PDB file of N, CA and C in Angstrom:
ATOM      1  N   UNK A   1       0.948  -1.254   0.020  1.00 49.00           N
ATOM      2  CA  UNK A   1       0.099  -0.057   0.140  1.00 49.00           C
ATOM      3  C   UNK A   1       0.860   1.133  -0.001  1.00 49.00           C
ATOM      4  N   UNK A   2       0.482   2.055  -0.699  1.00 57.00           N
ATOM      5  CA  UNK A   2       1.237   3.463  -0.793  1.00 57.00           C
ATOM      6  C   UNK A   2       1.056   4.318   0.456  1.00 57.00           C
ATOM      7  N   UNK A   3      -0.045   4.300   1.044  1.00 57.00           N
ATOM      8  CA  UNK A   3      -0.241   5.003   2.270  1.00 57.00           C
ATOM      9  C   UNK A   3      -0.629   3.897   3.649  1.00 57.00           C
ATOM     10  N   UNK A   4      -0.136   4.380   4.844  1.00 60.00           N
ATOM     11  CA  UNK A   4      -0.309   3.574   5.659  1.00 60.00           C
ATOM     12  C   UNK A   4      -1.999   3.399   6.169  1.00 60.00           C
ATOM     13  N   UNK A   5      -2.483   4.397   5.953  1.00 66.00           N
ATOM     14  CA  UNK A   5      -4.000   4.399   6.088  1.00 66.00           C
ATOM     15  C   UNK A   5      -4.795   4.915   4.771  1.00 66.00           C
ATOM     16  N   UNK A   6      -5.197   4.028   4.024  1.00 69.00           N
ATOM     17  CA  UNK A   6      -5.503   4.238   2.711  1.00 69.00           C
ATOM     18  C   UNK A   6      -7.077   3.944   2.458  1.00 69.00           C
ATOM     19  N   UNK A   7      -7.686   4.682   1.420  1.00 72.00           N
ATOM     20  CA  UNK A   7      -9.039   4.405   1.167  1.00 72.00           C
ATOM     21  C   UNK A   7      -9.361   3.252   0.399  1.00 72.00           C
ATOM     22  N   UNK A   8     -10.494   2.732   0.050  1.00 74.00           N
ATOM     23  CA  UNK A   8     -10.618   1.633  -0.900  1.00 74.00           C
ATOM     24  C   UNK A   8      -9.907   1.562  -2.212  1.00 74.00           C
ATOM     25  N   UNK A   9      -9.742   2.841  -2.784  1.00 76.00           N
ATOM     26  CA  UNK A   9      -8.915   3.002  -4.138  1.00 76.00           C
ATOM     27  C   UNK A   9      -7.582   2.993  -3.918  1.00 76.00           C
ATOM     28  N   UNK A  10      -6.987   2.981  -2.648  1.00 74.00           N
ATOM     29  CA  UNK A  10      -5.464   3.121  -2.487  1.00 74.00           C
ATOM     30  C   UNK A  10      -5.245   4.550  -2.308  1.00 74.00           C
ATOM     31  N   UNK A  11      -6.117   5.339  -2.322  1.00 75.00           N
ATOM     32  CA  UNK A  11      -5.830   6.997  -2.018  1.00 75.00           C
ATOM     33  C   UNK A  11      -5.567   7.068  -0.651  1.00 75.00           C
ATOM     34  N   UNK A  12      -5.092   8.300  -0.463  1.00 73.00           N
ATOM     35  CA  UNK A  12      -4.727   8.817   0.795  1.00 73.00           C
ATOM     36  C   UNK A  12      -6.043   9.194   1.598  1.00 73.00           C
ATOM     37  N   UNK A  13      -6.263   8.855   2.705  1.00 75.00           N
ATOM     38  CA  UNK A  13      -7.325   9.426   3.526  1.00 75.00           C
ATOM     39  C   UNK A  13      -7.339  10.728   4.203  1.00 75.00           C
ATOM     40  N   UNK A  14      -8.510  11.389   4.119  1.00 77.00           N
ATOM     41  CA  UNK A  14      -8.316  12.788   4.826  1.00 77.00           C
ATOM     42  C   UNK A  14      -8.038  12.607   6.268  1.00 77.00           C
ATOM     43  N   UNK A  15      -7.138  13.564   6.907  1.00 73.00           N
ATOM     44  CA  UNK A  15      -6.766  13.655   8.084  1.00 73.00           C
ATOM     45  C   UNK A  15      -7.990  13.559   8.956  1.00 73.00           C
ATOM     46  N   UNK A  16      -9.044  14.181   8.827  1.00 81.00           N
ATOM     47  CA  UNK A  16     -10.122  14.101   9.777  1.00 81.00           C
ATOM     48  C   UNK A  16     -10.845  12.666   9.859  1.00 81.00           C
ATOM     49  N   UNK A  17     -10.701  12.003   8.638  1.00 78.00           N
ATOM     50  CA  UNK A  17     -11.267  10.558   8.862  1.00 78.00           C
ATOM     51  C   UNK A  17     -10.185   9.732   9.431  1.00 78.00           C
ATOM     52  N   UNK A  18      -8.846   9.741   9.287  1.00 80.00           N
ATOM     53  CA  UNK A  18      -7.753   9.081  10.255  1.00 80.00           C
ATOM     54  C   UNK A  18      -8.119   9.246  11.685  1.00 80.00           C
ATOM     55  N   UNK A  19      -8.238  10.531  11.975  1.00 84.00           N
ATOM     56  CA  UNK A  19      -8.243  10.869  13.420  1.00 84.00           C
ATOM     57  C   UNK A  19      -9.611  10.209  13.869  1.00 84.00           C
ATOM     58  N   UNK A  20     -10.718  10.447  13.269  1.00 86.00           N
ATOM     59  CA  UNK A  20     -11.904   9.940  13.768  1.00 86.00           C
ATOM     60  C   UNK A  20     -11.891   8.381  13.940  1.00 86.00           C
ATOM     61  N   UNK A  21     -11.278   7.559  12.745  1.00 84.00           N
ATOM     62  CA  UNK A  21     -11.040   6.195  13.245  1.00 84.00           C
ATOM     63  C   UNK A  21     -10.173   5.726  14.400  1.00 84.00           C
ATOM     64  N   UNK A  22      -9.139   6.584  14.380  1.00 84.00           N
ATOM     65  CA  UNK A  22      -8.070   6.409  15.467  1.00 84.00           C
ATOM     66  C   UNK A  22      -8.766   6.566  16.815  1.00 84.00           C
ATOM     67  N   UNK A  23      -9.558   7.506  16.995  1.00 89.00           N
ATOM     68  CA  UNK A  23     -10.303   7.966  18.240  1.00 89.00           C
ATOM     69  C   UNK A  23     -11.301   6.789  18.487  1.00 89.00           C
ATOM     70  N   UNK A  24     -11.983   6.237  17.648  1.00 89.00           N
ATOM     71  CA  UNK A  24     -12.772   5.357  17.803  1.00 89.00           C
ATOM     72  C   UNK A  24     -12.140   3.906  18.217  1.00 89.00           C
ATOM     73  N   UNK A  25     -11.169   3.705  17.674  1.00 87.00           N
ATOM     74  CA  UNK A  25     -10.320   2.390  18.117  1.00 87.00           C
ATOM     75  C   UNK A  25      -9.876   2.704  19.382  1.00 87.00           C
ATOM     76  N   UNK A  26      -9.280   3.789  19.898  1.00 87.00           N
ATOM     77  CA  UNK A  26      -8.624   4.129  21.235  1.00 87.00           C
ATOM     78  C   UNK A  26      -9.975   3.952  22.204  1.00 87.00           C
ATOM     79  N   UNK A  27     -10.952   4.539  21.899  1.00 90.00           N
ATOM     80  CA  UNK A  27     -12.125   4.395  23.032  1.00 90.00           C
ATOM     81  C   UNK A  27     -12.571   3.089  23.176  1.00 90.00           C
ATOM     82  N   UNK A  28     -12.473   2.460  21.914  1.00 92.00           N
ATOM     83  CA  UNK A  28     -12.754   1.033  22.131  1.00 92.00           C
ATOM     84  C   UNK A  28     -12.190   0.106  23.116  1.00 92.00           C
ATOM     85  N   UNK A  29     -10.952   0.381  23.351  1.00 89.00           N
ATOM     86  CA  UNK A  29     -10.173  -0.146  24.393  1.00 89.00           C
ATOM     87  C   UNK A  29      -9.868   0.637  25.576  1.00 89.00           C
ATOM     88  N   UNK A  30     -10.681   1.721  25.753  1.00 90.00           N
ATOM     89  CA  UNK A  30     -10.550   2.156  27.081  1.00 90.00           C
ATOM     90  C   UNK A  30      -9.448   3.292  26.920  1.00 90.00           C
ATOM     91  N   UNK A  31      -9.022   3.836  25.763  1.00 85.00           N
ATOM     92  CA  UNK A  31      -7.981   4.981  25.892  1.00 85.00           C
ATOM     93  C   UNK A  31      -8.683   6.285  25.483  1.00 85.00           C
ATOM     94  N   UNK A  32      -9.163   7.053  26.472  1.00 86.00           N
ATOM     95  CA  UNK A  32      -9.866   8.396  25.959  1.00 86.00           C
ATOM     96  C   UNK A  32      -9.181   9.375  25.561  1.00 86.00           C
ATOM     97  N   UNK A  33      -7.807   9.573  26.073  1.00 87.00           N
ATOM     98  CA  UNK A  33      -6.957  10.831  26.027  1.00 87.00           C
ATOM     99  C   UNK A  33      -5.748  10.537  25.140  1.00 87.00           C
ATOM    100  N   UNK A  34      -5.848   9.429  24.318  1.00 86.00           N
ATOM    101  CA  UNK A  34      -4.524   9.181  23.404  1.00 86.00           C
ATOM    102  C   UNK A  34      -4.726  10.151  21.993  1.00 86.00           C
ATOM    103  N   UNK A  35      -3.608  10.409  21.488  1.00 86.00           N
ATOM    104  CA  UNK A  35      -3.553  11.200  20.448  1.00 86.00           C
ATOM    105  C   UNK A  35      -2.636  10.668  19.336  1.00 86.00           C
ATOM    106  N   UNK A  36      -2.752  11.050  18.044  1.00 83.00           N
ATOM    107  CA  UNK A  36      -1.821  10.511  17.138  1.00 83.00           C
ATOM    108  C   UNK A  36      -0.401  11.053  17.478  1.00 83.00           C
ATOM    109  N   UNK A  37      -0.336  12.204  18.041  1.00 86.00           N
ATOM    110  CA  UNK A  37       1.196  12.380  18.580  1.00 86.00           C
ATOM    111  C   UNK A  37       1.747  11.427  19.539  1.00 86.00           C
ATOM    112  N   UNK A  38       0.847  10.923  20.562  1.00 87.00           N
ATOM    113  CA  UNK A  38       1.088  10.005  21.354  1.00 87.00           C
ATOM    114  C   UNK A  38       1.509   8.714  20.476  1.00 87.00           C
ATOM    115  N   UNK A  39       0.935   8.332  19.594  1.00 85.00           N
ATOM    116  CA  UNK A  39       1.301   7.141  18.781  1.00 85.00           C
ATOM    117  C   UNK A  39       2.848   7.546  17.898  1.00 85.00           C
ATOM    118  N   UNK A  40       3.044   8.550  17.475  1.00 87.00           N
ATOM    119  CA  UNK A  40       4.058   9.056  16.733  1.00 87.00           C
ATOM    120  C   UNK A  40       5.415   9.091  18.096  1.00 87.00           C
ATOM    121  N   UNK A  41       5.019   9.517  19.130  1.00 90.00           N
ATOM    122  CA  UNK A  41       5.934   9.549  20.255  1.00 90.00           C
ATOM    123  C   UNK A  41       6.345   8.218  20.746  1.00 90.00           C
ATOM    124  N   UNK A  42       5.418   7.166  20.778  1.00 89.00           N
ATOM    125  CA  UNK A  42       5.654   5.851  20.993  1.00 89.00           C
ATOM    126  C   UNK A  42       6.590   5.247  20.057  1.00 89.00           C
ATOM    127  N   UNK A  43       6.416   5.505  18.885  1.00 89.00           N
ATOM    128  CA  UNK A  43       6.952   4.809  17.678  1.00 89.00           C
ATOM    129  C   UNK A  43       8.468   5.173  17.841  1.00 89.00           C
ATOM    130  N   UNK A  44       8.824   6.641  18.013  1.00 91.00           N
ATOM    131  CA  UNK A  44      10.120   7.093  18.071  1.00 91.00           C
ATOM    132  C   UNK A  44      10.703   6.793  19.296  1.00 91.00           C
ATOM    133  N   UNK A  45      10.103   6.584  20.375  1.00 91.00           N
ATOM    134  CA  UNK A  45      10.755   6.289  21.647  1.00 91.00           C
ATOM    135  C   UNK A  45      11.087   4.734  21.614  1.00 91.00           C
ATOM    136  N   UNK A  46      10.342   4.027  20.968  1.00 90.00           N
ATOM    137  CA  UNK A  46      10.542   2.376  20.884  1.00 90.00           C
ATOM    138  C   UNK A  46      11.660   2.258  19.960  1.00 90.00           C
ATOM    139  N   UNK A  47      11.631   3.000  18.961  1.00 91.00           N
ATOM    140  CA  UNK A  47      12.866   2.882  17.823  1.00 91.00           C
ATOM    141  C   UNK A  47      14.005   3.227  18.591  1.00 91.00           C
ATOM    142  N   UNK A  48      14.144   4.231  19.144  1.00 91.00           N
ATOM    143  CA  UNK A  48      15.473   4.360  19.957  1.00 91.00           C
ATOM    144  C   UNK A  48      15.754   3.443  20.743  1.00 91.00           C
ATOM    145  N   UNK A  49      14.931   2.876  21.738  1.00 90.00           N
ATOM    146  CA  UNK A  49      15.082   1.832  22.591  1.00 90.00           C
ATOM    147  C   UNK A  49      15.663   0.644  21.995  1.00 90.00           C
ATOM    148  N   UNK A  50      15.223   0.373  20.817  1.00 92.00           N
ATOM    149  CA  UNK A  50      15.848  -0.915  19.904  1.00 92.00           C
ATOM    150  C   UNK A  50      16.976  -0.462  19.008  1.00 92.00           C
ATOM    151  N   UNK A  51      17.658   0.577  19.446  1.00 94.00           N
ATOM    152  CA  UNK A  51      18.987   1.013  18.643  1.00 94.00           C
ATOM    153  C   UNK A  51      18.649   1.470  17.131  1.00 94.00           C
ATOM    154  N   UNK A  52      17.424   1.902  16.839  1.00 94.00           N
ATOM    155  CA  UNK A  52      17.056   2.375  15.573  1.00 94.00           C
ATOM    156  C   UNK A  52      16.923   3.921  15.778  1.00 94.00           C
ATOM    157  N   UNK A  53      17.375   4.626  14.566  1.00 94.00           N
ATOM    158  CA  UNK A  53      17.568   6.108  14.342  1.00 94.00           C
ATOM    159  C   UNK A  53      16.244   6.751  14.526  1.00 94.00           C
ATOM    160  N   UNK A  54      15.478   7.354  15.546  1.00 94.00           N
ATOM    161  CA  UNK A  54      14.132   7.782  15.584  1.00 94.00           C
ATOM    162  C   UNK A  54      13.992   9.017  14.481  1.00 94.00           C
ATOM    163  N   UNK A  55      15.186   9.971  14.604  1.00 95.00           N
ATOM    164  CA  UNK A  55      15.159  10.997  13.542  1.00 95.00           C
ATOM    165  C   UNK A  55      14.871  10.613  12.442  1.00 95.00           C
ATOM    166  N   UNK A  56      15.584   9.474  11.755  1.00 94.00           N
ATOM    167  CA  UNK A  56      15.317   9.016  10.404  1.00 94.00           C
ATOM    168  C   UNK A  56      13.781   8.519  10.273  1.00 94.00           C
ATOM    169  N   UNK A  57      13.518   7.637  11.249  1.00 92.00           N
ATOM    170  CA  UNK A  57      12.099   7.017  11.184  1.00 92.00           C
ATOM    171  C   UNK A  57      11.028   7.997  11.010  1.00 92.00           C
ATOM    172  N   UNK A  58      11.013   9.237  11.904  1.00 91.00           N
ATOM    173  CA  UNK A  58      10.087  10.106  12.068  1.00 91.00           C
ATOM    174  C   UNK A  58      10.272  11.225  10.934  1.00 91.00           C
ATOM    175  N   UNK A  59      11.341  11.142  10.213  1.00 92.00           N
ATOM    176  CA  UNK A  59      11.427  12.146   8.992  1.00 92.00           C
ATOM    177  C   UNK A  59      11.997  13.439   9.339  1.00 92.00           C
ATOM    178  N   UNK A  60      12.449  13.358  10.493  1.00 93.00           N
ATOM    179  CA  UNK A  60      13.223  14.638  10.846  1.00 93.00           C
ATOM    180  C   UNK A  60      14.486  14.886  10.436  1.00 93.00           C
ATOM    181  N   UNK A  61      14.965  16.068  10.016  1.00 95.00           N
ATOM    182  CA  UNK A  61      16.406  16.675   9.780  1.00 95.00           C
ATOM    183  C   UNK A  61      17.219  16.931  10.819  1.00 95.00           C
ATOM    184  N   UNK A  62      16.597  17.311  11.893  1.00 95.00           N
ATOM    185  CA  UNK A  62      17.116  17.932  13.251  1.00 95.00           C
ATOM    186  C   UNK A  62      16.660  16.847  14.499  1.00 95.00           C
ATOM    187  N   UNK A  63      17.620  16.823  15.040  1.00 93.00           N
ATOM    188  CA  UNK A  63      17.547  15.838  16.227  1.00 93.00           C
ATOM    189  C   UNK A  63      16.798  16.415  17.309  1.00 93.00           C
ATOM    190  N   UNK A  64      16.910  17.844  17.498  1.00 93.00           N
ATOM    191  CA  UNK A  64      16.069  18.574  18.509  1.00 93.00           C
ATOM    192  C   UNK A  64      14.569  18.502  18.186  1.00 93.00           C
ATOM    193  N   UNK A  65      14.174  18.342  17.008  1.00 92.00           N
ATOM    194  CA  UNK A  65      12.786  17.883  16.621  1.00 92.00           C
ATOM    195  C   UNK A  65      12.380  16.681  17.096  1.00 92.00           C
ATOM    196  N   UNK A  66      13.133  15.738  16.934  1.00 92.00           N
ATOM    197  CA  UNK A  66      12.775  14.391  17.385  1.00 92.00           C
ATOM    198  C   UNK A  66      12.708  14.450  18.800  1.00 92.00           C
ATOM    199  N   UNK A  67      13.613  15.094  19.591  1.00 91.00           N
ATOM    200  CA  UNK A  67      13.466  15.168  21.077  1.00 91.00           C
ATOM    201  C   UNK A  67      12.151  15.618  21.502  1.00 91.00           C
ATOM    202  N   UNK A  68      11.385  16.316  20.811  1.00 88.00           N
ATOM    203  CA  UNK A  68       9.928  16.810  21.313  1.00 88.00           C
ATOM    204  C   UNK A  68       9.070  15.405  21.420  1.00 88.00           C
ATOM    205  N   UNK A  69       9.331  14.319  20.597  1.00 85.00           N
ATOM    206  CA  UNK A  69       8.732  13.221  20.554  1.00 85.00           C
ATOM    207  C   UNK A  69       8.988  12.087  21.500  1.00 85.00           C
ATOM    208  N   UNK A  70      10.223  12.147  21.863  1.00 88.00           N
ATOM    209  CA  UNK A  70      10.930  10.952  22.675  1.00 88.00           C
ATOM    210  C   UNK A  70      10.472  11.230  24.095  1.00 88.00           C
ATOM    211  N   UNK A  71      10.030   9.907  24.644  1.00 80.00           N
ATOM    212  CA  UNK A  71       9.519   9.848  26.097  1.00 80.00           C
ATOM    213  C   UNK A  71      10.442   9.227  27.021  1.00 80.00           C
ATOM    214  N   UNK A  72      10.518   9.353  28.154  1.00 76.00           N
ATOM    215  CA  UNK A  72      11.164   8.910  29.261  1.00 76.00           C
ATOM    216  C   UNK A  72      10.480   7.453  29.519  1.00 76.00           C
ATOM    217  N   UNK A  73      11.455   6.297  29.115  1.00 63.00           N
ATOM    218  CA  UNK A  73      10.981   5.021  29.063  1.00 63.00           C
ATOM    219  C   UNK A  73      11.399   4.306  30.552  1.00 63.00           C
ATOM    220  N   UNK A  74      11.820   5.179  31.317  1.00 57.00           N
ATOM    221  CA  UNK A  74      12.061   4.410  32.728  1.00 57.00           C
ATOM    222  C   UNK A  74      10.718   3.780  33.339  1.00 57.00           C
ATOM    223  N   UNK A  75      10.714   2.688  33.736  1.00 54.00           N
ATOM    224  CA  UNK A  75       9.658   1.756  34.346  1.00 54.00           C
ATOM    225  C   UNK A  75      10.024   1.659  35.541  1.00 54.00           C
ATOM    226  N   UNK A  76       8.856   2.003  36.319  1.00 52.00           N
ATOM    227  CA  UNK A  76       8.750   1.771  37.654  1.00 52.00           C
ATOM    228  C   UNK A  76       8.282   0.331  37.990  1.00 52.00           C
ATOM    229  N   UNK A  77       9.448  -0.478  38.549  1.00 51.00           N
ATOM    230  CA  UNK A  77       8.947  -1.644  38.827  1.00 51.00           C
ATOM    231  C   UNK A  77       8.500  -1.743  40.259  1.00 51.00           C
ATOM    232  N   UNK A  78       7.240  -2.598  40.447  1.00 53.00           N
ATOM    233  CA  UNK A  78       6.359  -2.784  41.658  1.00 53.00           C
ATOM    234  C   UNK A  78       6.400  -4.134  41.851  1.00 53.00           C
ATOM    235  N   UNK A  79       6.920  -4.641  42.870  1.00 58.00           N
ATOM    236  CA  UNK A  79       6.654  -6.151  43.196  1.00 58.00           C
ATOM    237  C   UNK A  79       5.695  -6.364  44.133  1.00 58.00           C
ATOM    238  N   UNK A  80       5.144  -7.687  43.689  1.00 59.00           N
ATOM    239  CA  UNK A  80       4.144  -8.151  44.617  1.00 59.00           C
ATOM    240  C   UNK A  80       4.622  -8.542  46.018  1.00 59.00           C
ATOM    241  N   UNK A  81       3.738  -8.475  46.710  1.00 62.00           N
ATOM    242  CA  UNK A  81       3.817  -8.860  48.275  1.00 62.00           C
ATOM    243  C   UNK A  81       4.247 -10.646  48.009  1.00 62.00           C
ATOM    244  N   UNK A  82       5.104 -10.940  48.997  1.00 66.00           N
ATOM    245  CA  UNK A  82       5.457 -12.433  49.003  1.00 66.00           C
ATOM    246  C   UNK A  82       4.274 -13.152  49.310  1.00 66.00           C
ATOM    247  N   UNK A  83       4.287 -14.401  48.623  1.00 64.00           N
ATOM    248  CA  UNK A  83       3.147 -15.215  48.783  1.00 64.00           C
ATOM    249  C   UNK A  83       3.234 -15.708  50.183  1.00 64.00           C
ATOM    250  N   UNK A  84       1.947 -15.935  50.872  1.00 64.00           N
ATOM    251  CA  UNK A  84       2.127 -16.474  52.293  1.00 64.00           C
ATOM    252  C   UNK A  84       2.670 -17.968  52.263  1.00 64.00           C
ATOM    253  N   UNK A  85       3.501 -18.317  53.046  1.00 66.00           N
ATOM    254  CA  UNK A  85       3.980 -19.636  53.139  1.00 66.00           C
ATOM    255  C   UNK A  85       2.956 -20.666  53.456  1.00 66.00           C
ATOM    256  N   UNK A  86       2.724 -21.669  52.748  1.00 63.00           N
ATOM    257  CA  UNK A  86       1.668 -22.620  53.261  1.00 63.00           C
ATOM    258  C   UNK A  86       2.070 -23.454  54.596  1.00 63.00           C
ATOM    259  N   UNK A  87       1.216 -23.637  55.284  1.00 63.00           N
ATOM    260  CA  UNK A  87       1.531 -24.371  56.507  1.00 63.00           C
ATOM    261  C   UNK A  87       1.364 -26.045  56.236  1.00 63.00           C
ATOM    262  N   UNK A  88       2.592 -26.511  56.543  1.00 62.00           N
ATOM    263  CA  UNK A  88       2.599 -28.114  56.040  1.00 62.00           C
ATOM    264  C   UNK A  88       1.865 -28.818  57.323  1.00 62.00           C
ATOM    265  N   UNK A  89       1.169 -29.764  56.578  1.00 58.00           N
ATOM    266  CA  UNK A  89       0.321 -30.742  57.703  1.00 58.00           C
ATOM    267  C   UNK A  89       1.204 -31.714  58.411  1.00 58.00           C
ATOM    268  N   UNK A  90       1.058 -31.977  59.484  1.00 55.00           N
ATOM    269  CA  UNK A  90       2.031 -32.950  59.942  1.00 55.00           C
ATOM    270  C   UNK A  90       2.515 -32.781  61.272  1.00 55.00           C
TER     271      UNK A  90
END
């Protein structure tokens, strides 16, 4: 396909239609405040995490522009409480 999101004839969809479909899909999985910018940021951030140049992926010529999209991927790890030890019969 020539476009990531194309119409039936393979033509480019209007931005408003792409946005509408995106919002419907996001809401269907409980994401009410996600944007296309968030999707672009996720792609750039994940590319960088995997060692792929996000500047090229996002089509930027200046790394400073790319920095706008990159997110801190520091994950806070939460550990579950220890499982209670079972009492052995006996």
